[in-house]
Coordinates of C-alpha atoms in Angstrom, one line a residue:
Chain O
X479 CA 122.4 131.7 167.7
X480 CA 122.1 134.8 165.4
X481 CA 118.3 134.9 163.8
X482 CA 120.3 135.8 160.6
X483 CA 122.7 132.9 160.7
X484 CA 119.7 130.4 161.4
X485 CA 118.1 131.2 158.7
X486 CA 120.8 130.6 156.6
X487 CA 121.2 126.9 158.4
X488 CA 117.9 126.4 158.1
X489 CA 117.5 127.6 153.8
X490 CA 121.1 125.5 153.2
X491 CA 120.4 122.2 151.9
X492 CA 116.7 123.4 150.2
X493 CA 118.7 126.6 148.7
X494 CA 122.0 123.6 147.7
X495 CA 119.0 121.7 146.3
X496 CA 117.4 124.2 144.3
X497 CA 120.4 125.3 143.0
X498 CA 122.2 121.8 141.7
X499 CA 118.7 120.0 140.5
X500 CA 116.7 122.8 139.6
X501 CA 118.9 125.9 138.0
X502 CA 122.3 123.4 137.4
X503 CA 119.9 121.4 134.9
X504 CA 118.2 124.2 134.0
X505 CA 120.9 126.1 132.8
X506 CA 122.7 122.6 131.5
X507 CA 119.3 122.3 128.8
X508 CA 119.7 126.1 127.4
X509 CA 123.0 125.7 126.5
X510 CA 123.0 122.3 124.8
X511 CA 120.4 123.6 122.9
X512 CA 122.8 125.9 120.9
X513 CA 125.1 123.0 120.8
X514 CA 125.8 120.0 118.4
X515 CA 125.4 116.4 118.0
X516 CA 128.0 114.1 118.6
X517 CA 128.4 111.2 116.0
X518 CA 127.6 108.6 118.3
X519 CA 124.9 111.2 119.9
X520 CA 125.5 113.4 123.1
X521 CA 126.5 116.8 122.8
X522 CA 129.7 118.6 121.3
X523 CA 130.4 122.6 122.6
X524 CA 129.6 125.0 120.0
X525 CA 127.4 128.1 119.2
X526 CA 124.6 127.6 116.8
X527 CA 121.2 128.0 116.3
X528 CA 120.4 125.2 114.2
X529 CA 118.8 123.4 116.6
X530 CA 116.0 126.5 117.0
X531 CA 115.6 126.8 113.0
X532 CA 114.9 122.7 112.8
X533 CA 112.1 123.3 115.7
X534 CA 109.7 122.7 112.6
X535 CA 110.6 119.0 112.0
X536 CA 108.5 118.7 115.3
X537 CA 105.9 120.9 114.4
X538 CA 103.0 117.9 114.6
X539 CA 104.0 117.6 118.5
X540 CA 103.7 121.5 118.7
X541 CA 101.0 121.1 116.5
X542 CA 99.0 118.1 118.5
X543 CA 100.0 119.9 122.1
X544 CA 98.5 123.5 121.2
X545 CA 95.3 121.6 120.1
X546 CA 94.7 119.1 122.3
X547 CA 96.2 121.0 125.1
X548 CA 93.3 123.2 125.6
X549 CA 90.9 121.6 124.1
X550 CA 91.6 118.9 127.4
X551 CA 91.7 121.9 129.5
X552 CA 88.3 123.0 128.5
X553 CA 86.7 119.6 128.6
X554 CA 88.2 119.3 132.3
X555 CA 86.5 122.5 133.1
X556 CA 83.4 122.1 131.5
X557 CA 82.7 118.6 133.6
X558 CA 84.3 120.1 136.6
X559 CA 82.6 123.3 137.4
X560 CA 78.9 121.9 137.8
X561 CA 80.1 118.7 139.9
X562 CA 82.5 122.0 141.8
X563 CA 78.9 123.6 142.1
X564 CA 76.9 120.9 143.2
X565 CA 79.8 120.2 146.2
X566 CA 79.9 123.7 147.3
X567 CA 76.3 125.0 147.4
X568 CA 74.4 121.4 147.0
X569 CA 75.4 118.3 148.6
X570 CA 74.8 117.8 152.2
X571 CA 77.3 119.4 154.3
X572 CA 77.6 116.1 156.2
X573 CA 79.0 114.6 153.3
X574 CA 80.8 117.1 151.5
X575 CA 84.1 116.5 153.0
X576 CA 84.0 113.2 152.2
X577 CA 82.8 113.5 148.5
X578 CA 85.7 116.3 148.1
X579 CA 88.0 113.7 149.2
X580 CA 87.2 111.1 146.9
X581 CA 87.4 113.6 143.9
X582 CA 90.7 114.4 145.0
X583 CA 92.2 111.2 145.5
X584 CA 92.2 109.9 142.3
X585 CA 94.8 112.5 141.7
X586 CA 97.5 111.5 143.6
X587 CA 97.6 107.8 142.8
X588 CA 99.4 106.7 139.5
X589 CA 98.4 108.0 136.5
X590 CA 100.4 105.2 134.6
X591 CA 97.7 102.6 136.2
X592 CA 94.5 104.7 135.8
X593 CA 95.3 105.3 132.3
X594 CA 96.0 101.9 131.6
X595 CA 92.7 100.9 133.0
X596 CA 91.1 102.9 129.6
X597 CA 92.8 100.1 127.7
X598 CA 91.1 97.7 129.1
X599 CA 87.8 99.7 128.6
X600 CA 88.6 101.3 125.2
X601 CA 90.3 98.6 123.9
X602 CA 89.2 95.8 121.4
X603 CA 87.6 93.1 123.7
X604 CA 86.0 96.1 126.0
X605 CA 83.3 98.6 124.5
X606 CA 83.8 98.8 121.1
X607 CA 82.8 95.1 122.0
X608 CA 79.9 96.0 123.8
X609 CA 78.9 98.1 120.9
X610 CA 79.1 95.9 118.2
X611 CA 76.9 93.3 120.2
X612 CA 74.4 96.1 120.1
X613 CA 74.5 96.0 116.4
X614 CA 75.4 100.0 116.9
X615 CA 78.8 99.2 114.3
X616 CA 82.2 98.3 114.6
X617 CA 83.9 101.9 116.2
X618 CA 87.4 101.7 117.0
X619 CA 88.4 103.8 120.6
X620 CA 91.8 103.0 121.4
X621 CA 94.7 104.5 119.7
X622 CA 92.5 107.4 118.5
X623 CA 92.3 111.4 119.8
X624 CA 89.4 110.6 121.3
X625 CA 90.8 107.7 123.8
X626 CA 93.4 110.3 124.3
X627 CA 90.5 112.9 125.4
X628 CA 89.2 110.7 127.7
X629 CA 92.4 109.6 129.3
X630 CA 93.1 113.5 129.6
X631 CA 89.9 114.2 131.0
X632 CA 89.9 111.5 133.7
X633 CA 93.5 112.2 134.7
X634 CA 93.1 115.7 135.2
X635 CA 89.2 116.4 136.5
X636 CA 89.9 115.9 140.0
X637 CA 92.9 119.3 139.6
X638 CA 89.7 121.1 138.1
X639 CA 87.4 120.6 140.5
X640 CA 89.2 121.3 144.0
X641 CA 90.1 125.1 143.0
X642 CA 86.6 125.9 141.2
X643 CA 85.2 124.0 144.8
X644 CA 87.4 126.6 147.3
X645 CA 86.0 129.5 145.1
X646 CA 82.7 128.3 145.5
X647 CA 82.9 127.5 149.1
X648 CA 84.3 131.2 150.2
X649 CA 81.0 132.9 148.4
X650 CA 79.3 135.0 149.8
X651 CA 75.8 133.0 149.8
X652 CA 73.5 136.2 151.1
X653 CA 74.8 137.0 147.4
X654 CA 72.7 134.2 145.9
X655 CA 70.1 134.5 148.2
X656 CA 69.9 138.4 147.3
X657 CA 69.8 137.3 143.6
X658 CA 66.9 135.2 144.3
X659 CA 65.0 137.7 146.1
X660 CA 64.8 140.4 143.5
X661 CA 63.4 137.7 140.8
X662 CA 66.2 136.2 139.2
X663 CA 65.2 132.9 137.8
X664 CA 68.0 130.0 139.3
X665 CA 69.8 129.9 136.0
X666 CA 70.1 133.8 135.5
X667 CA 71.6 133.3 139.2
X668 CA 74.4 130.8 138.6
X669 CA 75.4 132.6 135.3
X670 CA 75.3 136.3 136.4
X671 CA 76.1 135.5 140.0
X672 CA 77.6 132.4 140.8
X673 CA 80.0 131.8 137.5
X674 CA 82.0 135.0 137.9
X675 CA 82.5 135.0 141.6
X676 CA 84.3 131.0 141.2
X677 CA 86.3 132.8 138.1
X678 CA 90.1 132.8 140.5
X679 CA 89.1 129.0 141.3
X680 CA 88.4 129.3 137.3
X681 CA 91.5 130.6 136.7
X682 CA 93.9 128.2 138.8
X683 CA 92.2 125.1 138.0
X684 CA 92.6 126.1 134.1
X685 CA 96.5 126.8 134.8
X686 CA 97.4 124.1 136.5
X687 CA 95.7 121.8 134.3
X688 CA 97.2 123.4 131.1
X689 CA 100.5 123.6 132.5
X690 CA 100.5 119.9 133.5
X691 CA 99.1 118.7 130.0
X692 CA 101.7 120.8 127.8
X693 CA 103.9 118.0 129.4
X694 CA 102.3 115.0 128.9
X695 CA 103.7 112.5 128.2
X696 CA 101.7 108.8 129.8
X697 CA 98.7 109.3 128.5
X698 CA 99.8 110.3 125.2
X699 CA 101.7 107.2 124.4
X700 CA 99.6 104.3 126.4
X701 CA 96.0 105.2 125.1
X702 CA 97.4 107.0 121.4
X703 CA 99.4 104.2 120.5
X704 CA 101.9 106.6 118.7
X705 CA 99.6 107.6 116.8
X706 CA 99.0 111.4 118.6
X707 CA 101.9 112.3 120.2
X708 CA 102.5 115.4 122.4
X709 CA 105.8 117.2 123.1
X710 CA 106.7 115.3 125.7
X711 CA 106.6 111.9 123.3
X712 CA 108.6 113.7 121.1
X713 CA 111.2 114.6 123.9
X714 CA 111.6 110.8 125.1
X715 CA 111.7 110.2 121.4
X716 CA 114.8 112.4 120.9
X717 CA 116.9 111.9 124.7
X718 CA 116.0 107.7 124.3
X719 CA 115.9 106.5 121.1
X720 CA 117.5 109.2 118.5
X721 CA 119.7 110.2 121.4
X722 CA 119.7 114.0 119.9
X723 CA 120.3 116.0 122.8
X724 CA 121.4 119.1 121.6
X725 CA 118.2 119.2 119.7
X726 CA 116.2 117.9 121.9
X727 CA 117.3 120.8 124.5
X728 CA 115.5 123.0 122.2
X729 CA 112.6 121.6 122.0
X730 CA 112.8 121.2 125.8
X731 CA 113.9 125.2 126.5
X732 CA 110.7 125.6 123.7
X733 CA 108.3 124.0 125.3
X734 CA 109.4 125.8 128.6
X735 CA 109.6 129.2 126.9
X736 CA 105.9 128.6 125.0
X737 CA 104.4 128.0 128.5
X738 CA 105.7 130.8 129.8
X739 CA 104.5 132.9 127.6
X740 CA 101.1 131.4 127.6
X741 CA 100.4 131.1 131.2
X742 CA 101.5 134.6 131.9
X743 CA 99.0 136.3 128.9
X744 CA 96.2 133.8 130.3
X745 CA 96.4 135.2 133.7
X746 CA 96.4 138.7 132.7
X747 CA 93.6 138.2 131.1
X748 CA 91.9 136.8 133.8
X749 CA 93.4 139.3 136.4
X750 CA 92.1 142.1 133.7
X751 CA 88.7 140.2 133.5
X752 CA 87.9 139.5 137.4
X753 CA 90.4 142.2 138.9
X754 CA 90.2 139.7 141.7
X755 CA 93.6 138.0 142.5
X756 CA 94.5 134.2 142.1
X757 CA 95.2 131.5 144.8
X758 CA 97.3 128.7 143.8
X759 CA 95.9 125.9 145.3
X760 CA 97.6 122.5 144.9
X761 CA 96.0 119.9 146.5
Chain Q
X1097 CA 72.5 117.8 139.9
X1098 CA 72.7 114.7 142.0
X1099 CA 72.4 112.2 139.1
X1100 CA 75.0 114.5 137.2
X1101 CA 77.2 114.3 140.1
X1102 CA 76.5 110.3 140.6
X1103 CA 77.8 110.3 136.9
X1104 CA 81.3 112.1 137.6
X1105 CA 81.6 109.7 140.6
X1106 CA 81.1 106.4 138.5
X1107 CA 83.4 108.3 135.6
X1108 CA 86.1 108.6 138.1
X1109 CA 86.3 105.4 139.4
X1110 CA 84.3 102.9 137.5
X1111 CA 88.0 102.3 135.7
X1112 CA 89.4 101.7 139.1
X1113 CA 86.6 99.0 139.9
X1114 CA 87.8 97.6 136.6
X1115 CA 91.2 97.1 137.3
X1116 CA 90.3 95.2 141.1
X1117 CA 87.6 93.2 139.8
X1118 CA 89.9 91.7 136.9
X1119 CA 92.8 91.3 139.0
X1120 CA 90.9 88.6 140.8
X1121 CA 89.7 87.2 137.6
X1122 CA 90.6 83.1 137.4
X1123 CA 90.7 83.5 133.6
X1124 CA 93.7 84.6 131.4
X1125 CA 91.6 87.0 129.0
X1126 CA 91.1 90.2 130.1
X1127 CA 87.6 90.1 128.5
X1128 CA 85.3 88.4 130.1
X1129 CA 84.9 87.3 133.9
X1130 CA 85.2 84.2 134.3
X1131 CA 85.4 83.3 138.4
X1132 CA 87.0 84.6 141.3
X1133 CA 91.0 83.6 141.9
X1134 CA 94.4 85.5 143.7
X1135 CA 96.2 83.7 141.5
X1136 CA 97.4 86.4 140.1
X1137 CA 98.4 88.1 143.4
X1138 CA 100.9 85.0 144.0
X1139 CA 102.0 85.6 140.2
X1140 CA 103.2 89.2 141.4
X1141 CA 104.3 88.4 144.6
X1142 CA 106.5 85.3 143.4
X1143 CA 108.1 87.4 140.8
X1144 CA 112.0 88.9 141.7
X1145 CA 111.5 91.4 139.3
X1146 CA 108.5 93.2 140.8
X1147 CA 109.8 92.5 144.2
X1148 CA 112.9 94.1 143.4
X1149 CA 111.0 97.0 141.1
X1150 CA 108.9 97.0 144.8
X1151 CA 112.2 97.4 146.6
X1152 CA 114.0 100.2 144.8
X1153 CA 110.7 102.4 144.8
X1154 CA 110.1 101.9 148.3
X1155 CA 113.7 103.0 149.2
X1156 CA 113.4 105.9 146.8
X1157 CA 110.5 107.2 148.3
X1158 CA 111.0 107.1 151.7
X1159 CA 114.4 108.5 151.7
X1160 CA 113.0 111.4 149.2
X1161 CA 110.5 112.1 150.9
X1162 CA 112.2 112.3 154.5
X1163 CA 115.1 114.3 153.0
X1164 CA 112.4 116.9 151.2
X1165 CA 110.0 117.0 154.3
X1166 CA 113.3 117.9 156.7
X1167 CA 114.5 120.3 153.8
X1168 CA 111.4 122.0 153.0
X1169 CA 109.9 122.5 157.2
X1170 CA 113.2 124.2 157.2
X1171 CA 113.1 126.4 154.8
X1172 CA 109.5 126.9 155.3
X1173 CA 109.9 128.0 158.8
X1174 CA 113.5 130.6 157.7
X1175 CA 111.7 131.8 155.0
X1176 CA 109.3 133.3 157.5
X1177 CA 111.7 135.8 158.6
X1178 CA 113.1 136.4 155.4
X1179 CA 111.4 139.6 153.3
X1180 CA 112.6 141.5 149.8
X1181 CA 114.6 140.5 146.8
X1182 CA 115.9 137.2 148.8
X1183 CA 112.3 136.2 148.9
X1184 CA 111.6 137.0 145.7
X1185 CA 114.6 134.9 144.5
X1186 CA 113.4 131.5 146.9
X1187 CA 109.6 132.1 145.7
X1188 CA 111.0 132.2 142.3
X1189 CA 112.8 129.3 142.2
X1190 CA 110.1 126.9 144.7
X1191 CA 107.5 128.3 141.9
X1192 CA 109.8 126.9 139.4
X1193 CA 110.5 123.7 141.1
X1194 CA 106.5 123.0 141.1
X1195 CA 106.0 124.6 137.8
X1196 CA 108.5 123.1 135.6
X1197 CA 106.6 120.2 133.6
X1198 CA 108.2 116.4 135.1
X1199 CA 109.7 115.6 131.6
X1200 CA 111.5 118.8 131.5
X1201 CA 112.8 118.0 135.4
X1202 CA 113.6 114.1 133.8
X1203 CA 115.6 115.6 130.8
X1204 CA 117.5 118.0 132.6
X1205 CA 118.5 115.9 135.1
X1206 CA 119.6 113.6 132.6
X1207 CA 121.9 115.5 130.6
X1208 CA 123.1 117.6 133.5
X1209 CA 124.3 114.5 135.8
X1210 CA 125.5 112.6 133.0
X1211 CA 128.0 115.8 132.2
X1212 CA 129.2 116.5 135.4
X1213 CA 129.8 112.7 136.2
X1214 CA 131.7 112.3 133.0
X1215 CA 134.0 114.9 134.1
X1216 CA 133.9 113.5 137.7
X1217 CA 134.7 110.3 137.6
X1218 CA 138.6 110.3 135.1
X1219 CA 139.3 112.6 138.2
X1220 CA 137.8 110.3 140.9
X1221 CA 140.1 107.8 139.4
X1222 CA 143.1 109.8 139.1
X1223 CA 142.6 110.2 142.6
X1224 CA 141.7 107.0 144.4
X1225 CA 143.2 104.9 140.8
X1226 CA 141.8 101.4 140.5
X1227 CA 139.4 101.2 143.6
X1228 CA 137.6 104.8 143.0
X1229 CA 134.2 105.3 142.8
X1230 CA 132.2 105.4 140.1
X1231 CA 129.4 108.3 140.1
X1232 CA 126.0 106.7 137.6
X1233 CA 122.8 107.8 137.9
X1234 CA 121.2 105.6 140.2
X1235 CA 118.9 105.5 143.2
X1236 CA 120.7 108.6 144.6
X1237 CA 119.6 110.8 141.2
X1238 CA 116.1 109.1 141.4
X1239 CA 115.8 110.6 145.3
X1240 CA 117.6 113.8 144.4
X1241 CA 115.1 114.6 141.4
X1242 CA 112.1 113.4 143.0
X1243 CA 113.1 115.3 146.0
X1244 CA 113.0 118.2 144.5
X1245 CA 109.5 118.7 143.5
X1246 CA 108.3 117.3 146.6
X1247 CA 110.8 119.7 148.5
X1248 CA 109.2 122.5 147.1
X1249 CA 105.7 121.2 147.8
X1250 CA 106.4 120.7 151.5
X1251 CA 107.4 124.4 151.6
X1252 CA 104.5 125.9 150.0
X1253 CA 102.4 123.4 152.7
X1254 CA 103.9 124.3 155.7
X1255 CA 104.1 127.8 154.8
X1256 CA 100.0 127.8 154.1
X1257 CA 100.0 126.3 157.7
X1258 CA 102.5 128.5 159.4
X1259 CA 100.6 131.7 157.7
X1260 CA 97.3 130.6 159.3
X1261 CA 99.1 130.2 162.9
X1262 CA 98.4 132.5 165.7
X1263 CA 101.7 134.8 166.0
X1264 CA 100.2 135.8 169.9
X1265 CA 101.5 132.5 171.3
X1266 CA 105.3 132.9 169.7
X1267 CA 105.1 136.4 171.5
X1268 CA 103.7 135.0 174.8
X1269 CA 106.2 132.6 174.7
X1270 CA 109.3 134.9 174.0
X1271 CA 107.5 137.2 176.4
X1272 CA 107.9 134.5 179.2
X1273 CA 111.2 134.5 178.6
X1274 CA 111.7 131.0 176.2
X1275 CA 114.7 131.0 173.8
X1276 CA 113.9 131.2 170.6
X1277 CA 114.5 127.0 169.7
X1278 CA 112.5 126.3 172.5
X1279 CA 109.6 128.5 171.0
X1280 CA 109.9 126.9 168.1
X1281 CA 110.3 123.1 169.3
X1282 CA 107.5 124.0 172.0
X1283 CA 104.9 126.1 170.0
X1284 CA 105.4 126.2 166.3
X1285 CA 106.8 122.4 165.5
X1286 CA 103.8 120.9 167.5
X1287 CA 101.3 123.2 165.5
X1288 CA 102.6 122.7 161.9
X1289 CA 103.3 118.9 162.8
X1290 CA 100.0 118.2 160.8
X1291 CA 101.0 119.8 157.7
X1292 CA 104.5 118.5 158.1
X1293 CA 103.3 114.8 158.2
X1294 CA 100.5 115.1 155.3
X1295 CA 103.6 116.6 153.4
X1296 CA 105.8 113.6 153.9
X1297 CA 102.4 111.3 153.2
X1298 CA 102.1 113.4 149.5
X1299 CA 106.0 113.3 149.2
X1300 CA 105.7 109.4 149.3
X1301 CA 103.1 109.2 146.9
X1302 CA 104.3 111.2 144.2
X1303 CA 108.0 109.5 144.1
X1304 CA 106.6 106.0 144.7
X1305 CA 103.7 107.0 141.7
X1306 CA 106.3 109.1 139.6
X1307 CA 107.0 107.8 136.2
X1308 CA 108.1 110.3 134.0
X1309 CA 111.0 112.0 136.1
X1310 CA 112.3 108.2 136.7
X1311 CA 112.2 107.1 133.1
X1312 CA 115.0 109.5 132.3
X1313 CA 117.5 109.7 135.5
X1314 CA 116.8 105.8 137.1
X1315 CA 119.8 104.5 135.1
X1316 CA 119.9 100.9 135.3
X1317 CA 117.5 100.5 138.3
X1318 CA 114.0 99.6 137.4
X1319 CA 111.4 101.4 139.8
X1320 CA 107.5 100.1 139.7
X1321 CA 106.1 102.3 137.6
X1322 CA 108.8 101.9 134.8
X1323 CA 108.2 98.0 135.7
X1324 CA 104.7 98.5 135.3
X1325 CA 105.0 100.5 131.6
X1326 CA 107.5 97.8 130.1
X1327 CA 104.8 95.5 130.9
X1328 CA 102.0 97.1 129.1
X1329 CA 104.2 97.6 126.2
X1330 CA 103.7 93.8 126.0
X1331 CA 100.3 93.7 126.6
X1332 CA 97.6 94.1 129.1
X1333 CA 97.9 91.1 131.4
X1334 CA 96.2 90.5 135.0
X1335 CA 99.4 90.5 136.7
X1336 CA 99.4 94.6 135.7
X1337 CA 95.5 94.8 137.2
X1338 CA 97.1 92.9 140.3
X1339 CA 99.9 95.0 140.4
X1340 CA 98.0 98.1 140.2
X1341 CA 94.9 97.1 142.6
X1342 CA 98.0 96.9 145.1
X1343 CA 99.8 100.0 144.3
X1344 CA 96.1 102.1 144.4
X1345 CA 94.9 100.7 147.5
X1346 CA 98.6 101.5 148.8
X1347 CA 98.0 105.5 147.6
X1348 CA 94.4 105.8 148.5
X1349 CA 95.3 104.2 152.2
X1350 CA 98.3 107.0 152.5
X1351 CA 96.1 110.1 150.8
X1352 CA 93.1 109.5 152.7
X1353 CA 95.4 109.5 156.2
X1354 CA 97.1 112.6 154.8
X1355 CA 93.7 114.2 154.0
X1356 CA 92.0 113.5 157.6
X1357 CA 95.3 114.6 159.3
X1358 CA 95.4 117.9 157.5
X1359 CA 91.7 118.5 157.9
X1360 CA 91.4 117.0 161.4
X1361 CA 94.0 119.9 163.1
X1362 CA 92.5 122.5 160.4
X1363 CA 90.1 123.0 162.7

């Protein structure tokens, strides 16, 4: 067989993939968006851009989503880098592989069910209860920002900590050693030394966390109660219940289009700042 | 740095422990403890509705996750050979595929099948009259969309592991005189197998954990996780900590075989 015409074989049903799930619906969202809505919902042809200039009937999701977006990012990165630290340069290398592995697992199982477990503890009957017995008042967790926080925090820490970890890992210790040598007190080390060399595991973890909380939609709705809603609440909102697609699509292509622009200033600042270059790291 | 680190460890799965202990709890109430039962284990398991919630995910995610495995190992392995704007166009687009948030991938699904089968199906029927079939979202759009993430994941996996293989052995072999297909079945399959297999493991898990995506295109079929969500919309009950003890034990047993074979042939 030709090496060109395997290669085609071989890209055919990921390329016919790509193409009808990915750009198809893509494509399918950007032009409803300059569409109408039909009486009984749905989508009626036409050109306008109605649906772009009524954006600010939705402003609180924008609103909630720019704030608690990053906010939950930096949170996430605040608790992850020391724990990152303490795996990399710390913890007994007999162990490590095994600790990284339970930080990271957590990731991959359901969301739905880990958040719903802060129900049970944030709810009613769990610590506010616990509180109250300790005469410390009568707080109320659930259905707040904060219960939103945590949920945020714990969903996305282990995303935080495994590119912060590979940063850490590939330092160059005689570096840290060196630092030592010529009088630096431990702290002066990690700050001067160790904290800009894990900026590209920085860098990713921050991205990836930011990107996948500008969508959120789970934790949003289980542990705020409706009460602080995100985009994507807003966006089940409008396809499920109001059925407004057209405007809906908007927000949608919005959304798309404000993360886009975010995530490509952010890492040019941070390619700017570290002139190092950034590794994607998924798992 | 230890007791810090202790900390994030009970943090991260103190919430977990929650969820086992109380789905063996004899008592109704959530709240307190009151002895040990499975109970609710026979509960779940006598219940159609999570069977067949059980059943539809189970399908979905195998089938996605084979089709997006043998998909993406393709792709992964052609894309190897393939250099300029074309690769600039497939990195693009597999970027894309990963980037794109899981509620935009739902939505756009959504309104995209829904279109096209409206203006499928009068001509399906035109065509095969009374009998013809009828094209609804389904289990095929719930494999199709979940595919596609995973697809994309697969590739960027394998292509990590094909990057890091040594390029003297394909050259030995072609050297010796081994067709190309035997090359590849003989020396590359058997050294990105590991990377293949944990992406099929991760494939699993996200489709069979996926929520979001399957809220918008599962149509009238009901997959766990959007059996699970109805149900805490009424409540938390201990059938949902049963459930879900299940369903993590479930991922962690598949993660934590994906992680060892990735790590064990990393070597």
């Amino acid at each position: 067989m030709r090496p060109g015409l395997r290669t085609a074989l071989f890209l055919a049903p990921a390329t016919a993939w790509l193409l009808v799930m990915l750009v198809m619906p893509l494509v399918v969202v950007i032009v409803f968006s300059f569409g109408e809505r039909g009486a009984a919902g749905g989508y009626v042809p036409a050109f306008t851009l109605d649906n772009y200039a009524n954006l600010g009937a939705r402003w609180t999701a924008f609103r909630n989503t720019l704030t608690l977006a990053p906010l939950g990012t930096v949170l996430c990165l605040l608790i992850a880098w020391p724990l990152a630290y303490f795996l990399a340069l710390k913890a007994d290398p007999r162990w490590r592989t095994v600790l990284l592995i339970l930080v990271i697992v957590p990731f991959w199982t359901s969301l739905l069910i880990r958040s719903y477990a802060w129900i049970q503890i944030l709810g009613g009957s769990g610590l506010p209860r616990i509180i109250a017995d300790l005469g410390l008042g009568k707080p109320r967790l659930i259905n707040t920002p904060f219960a939103v926080m945590v949920g945020i925090v714990y969903g996305y820490l282990p995303l935080m900590v495994f590119p912060i970890y590979v940063a850490l890992e590939k330092l160059d210790r005689r570096l840290l050693e060196a630092s030592g040598d010529l009088g630096s007190p431990p702290w002066r080390t990690v700050l001067q030394v160790t904290l800009p060399l894990s900026m590209a595991g920085v860098a990713t973890g921050s991205m990836l966390v930011f990107i996948l909380l500008m969508g959120e939609f789970l934790v949003p709705q289980i542990l705020g109660g409706g009460k602080v809603f995100f985009v994507g609440n807003a966006l089940v909102d409008l396809f499920l219940q109001s059925r407004n697609w057209p405007f809906g699509a908007a927000v949608a292509a919005t959304l798309v289009a404000v993360m886009l622009v975010t995530v490509t200033l952010y890492m040019r600042a941070i390619r700017r700042l570290s002139g190092g270059r950034d590794d994607v790291a998924l798992m | 740095m230890r007791i810090y680190a202790i900390l994030v460890y009970l943090f991260l799965y103190i919430p977990i422990g929650i969820i086992a202990l109380f789905s063996f709890n004899a008592g109704r109430h959530a709240a307190q403890f009151t002895g040990f039962s499975l109970q609710w284990y026979g509960t779940v398991l006598s219940n159609p509705f999570v069977i067949g919630a059980l059943k539809t995910s189970v399908i979905v995610a195998l089938s996605s996750a084979a089709l997006a495995t043998l998909s993406g190992t393709l792709a992964a392995v052609a894309l190897q050979g393939v250099r300029g704007r074309m690769r600039a166009f497939y990195d693009a687009l597999i970027y894309m595929a990963v980037m794109v948030p899981g509620i935009v991938i739902g939505i756009a699904t959504l309104i995209a099948l829904v279109t096209v089968f409206d203006v499928l199906n009068p001509m399906l029927s035109g065509l095969f009259g009374e009998g013809a079939p009828r094209l609804a979202l389904g289990k095929g759009s719930l494999i199709a969309a979940h595919g596609l993430f995973t697809m994309a994941l697969v590739t960027v996996i394998v292509r990590a592991r094909l990057q890091g293989m040594d390029r003297a052995l394909l050259e030995a072999s072609s050297d010796l005189g081994a067709p190309p297909m035997r090359s590849f079945l003989q020396i590359t399959l058997p050294q990105i197998a590991p990377a293949v297999l944990a992406g099929f493991l991760l494939s699993f898990t996200f489709s069979f954990d996926d929520f979001i995506i399957a809220f918008f295109v599962a149509g009238s079929e009901t997959t766990l996780p959007i059996y699970v969500f109805s149900s805490i919309r009424r409540g938390v009950t201990p059938e949902i900590n049963a459930i879900g003890t299940m369903v993590l034990v479930a991922s962690l047993l598949t993660l934590v075989s994906a992680q060892v074979i990735l790590r064990r042939r990393a070597r």
